[in-house]
């Protein structure tokens, strides 16, 4: 690693394995993905980190993808207290939520998992259109689309992580 790594990336590179696993689990719930990304540290640039994340995503099995998808709330219903999913789904209007949830249930019944899409920057209508189209895909086609969408989500979340990762807090006087 060069000394020119951005501060958040340098902090990510420096955390212990347990903390790295925790940070990466907030990005993607696949343990295999997290282990692969953590194992590639240190990264000299955010681009290297994102490339490693993409490579790890490409290597996930169907079971690894299922583990990652299980942590994602349905589109239209961000998990309470989950700032990331609320921010990512901010393009959904109240009028679209009922149809999104109804179609998501039908999608889940057909495919066995929630409809996963990189919602950042998309309107609710764009997500509805994608859901209406993708509900009819076969399992193999849909799994590869999910892999691509999850990769996009991970890139956004990793970039945000490296921009916002704070320096460790110094212990206050008397703390150990």
mmCIF file of N, CA and C in Angstrom, residues 15 19 26-27 29 38 52 65 76 85-86 89 94 111 124 126-128 136 139 146 156:
data_model
loop_
_atom_site.group_PDB
_atom_site.id
_atom_site.type_symbol
_atom_site.label_atom_id
_atom_site.label_comp_id
_atom_site.label_asym_id
_atom_site.label_seq_id
_atom_site.Cartn_x
_atom_site.Cartn_y
_atom_site.Cartn_z
ATOM 1 N N UNK A 15 -7.617 -1.955 9.892
ATOM 2 C CA UNK A 15 -8.417 -2.589 10.944
ATOM 3 C C UNK A 15 -8.095 -4.075 11.024
ATOM 4 N N UNK A 19 -12.844 -6.695 12.679
ATOM 5 C CA UNK A 19 -13.485 -5.424 12.347
ATOM 6 C C UNK A 19 -13.721 -5.297 10.841
ATOM 7 N N UNK A 26 -21.629 -5.174 6.522
ATOM 8 C CA UNK A 26 -22.579 -4.065 6.328
ATOM 9 C C UNK A 26 -22.729 -3.732 4.846
ATOM 10 N N UNK A 27 -21.730 -4.056 4.059
ATOM 11 C CA UNK A 27 -21.766 -3.826 2.613
ATOM 12 C C UNK A 27 -22.497 -4.975 1.928
ATOM 13 N N UNK A 29 -23.748 -9.206 2.829
ATOM 14 C CA UNK A 29 -23.873 -10.225 3.868
ATOM 15 C C UNK A 29 -23.277 -11.583 3.489
ATOM 16 N N UNK A 38 -11.644 -8.887 2.271
ATOM 17 C CA UNK A 38 -10.751 -8.625 3.416
ATOM 18 C C UNK A 38 -9.381 -9.241 3.178
ATOM 19 N N UNK A 52 -11.375 -5.777 -6.586
ATOM 20 C CA UNK A 52 -11.370 -6.988 -5.751
ATOM 21 C C UNK A 52 -12.798 -7.385 -5.383
ATOM 22 N N UNK A 65 -24.750 -16.179 -3.003
ATOM 23 C CA UNK A 65 -25.667 -15.125 -3.453
ATOM 24 C C UNK A 65 -26.932 -15.121 -2.602
ATOM 25 N N UNK A 76 -39.331 -1.027 -1.647
ATOM 26 C CA UNK A 76 -40.571 -0.398 -1.201
ATOM 27 C C UNK A 76 -40.773 -0.484 0.293
ATOM 28 N N UNK A 85 -30.479 1.166 3.252
ATOM 29 C CA UNK A 85 -31.584 0.775 2.369
ATOM 30 C C UNK A 85 -32.582 1.924 2.207
ATOM 31 N N UNK A 86 -32.808 2.700 3.249
ATOM 32 C CA UNK A 86 -33.705 3.854 3.123
ATOM 33 C C UNK A 86 -33.147 4.854 2.123
ATOM 34 N N UNK A 89 -33.366 3.444 -1.449
ATOM 35 C CA UNK A 89 -34.725 3.340 -1.964
ATOM 36 C C UNK A 89 -35.479 4.670 -1.937
ATOM 37 N N UNK A 94 -44.669 6.996 -2.156
ATOM 38 C CA UNK A 94 -45.665 6.253 -1.373
ATOM 39 C C UNK A 94 -46.679 5.560 -2.278
ATOM 40 N N UNK A 111 -39.101 -16.922 -7.517
ATOM 41 C CA UNK A 111 -37.642 -17.071 -7.528
ATOM 42 C C UNK A 111 -37.036 -17.488 -6.187
ATOM 43 N N UNK A 124 -39.104 4.967 -8.477
ATOM 44 C CA UNK A 124 -39.966 3.830 -8.197
ATOM 45 C C UNK A 124 -40.537 3.234 -9.469
ATOM 46 N N UNK A 126 -39.147 3.171 -12.427
ATOM 47 C CA UNK A 126 -38.090 2.394 -13.087
ATOM 48 C C UNK A 126 -37.927 1.035 -12.420
ATOM 49 N N UNK A 127 -38.011 1.015 -11.097
ATOM 50 C CA UNK A 127 -37.885 -0.266 -10.385
ATOM 51 C C UNK A 127 -39.089 -1.157 -10.651
ATOM 52 N N UNK A 128 -40.283 -0.560 -10.723
ATOM 53 C CA UNK A 128 -41.472 -1.340 -11.056
ATOM 54 C C UNK A 128 -41.346 -1.951 -12.448
ATOM 55 N N UNK A 136 -40.472 -12.679 -14.913
ATOM 56 C CA UNK A 136 -40.688 -13.763 -15.877
ATOM 57 C C UNK A 136 -39.409 -14.490 -16.267
ATOM 58 N N UNK A 139 -34.520 -19.007 -13.657
ATOM 59 C CA UNK A 139 -33.677 -18.880 -12.463
ATOM 60 C C UNK A 139 -32.230 -18.526 -12.808
ATOM 61 N N UNK A 146 -29.078 -10.663 -10.726
ATOM 62 C CA UNK A 146 -28.926 -10.366 -9.298
ATOM 63 C C UNK A 146 -27.449 -10.172 -8.961
ATOM 64 N N UNK A 156 -21.175 0.876 -4.566
ATOM 65 C CA UNK A 156 -21.667 2.129 -3.971
ATOM 66 C C UNK A 156 -21.387 2.132 -2.472
#
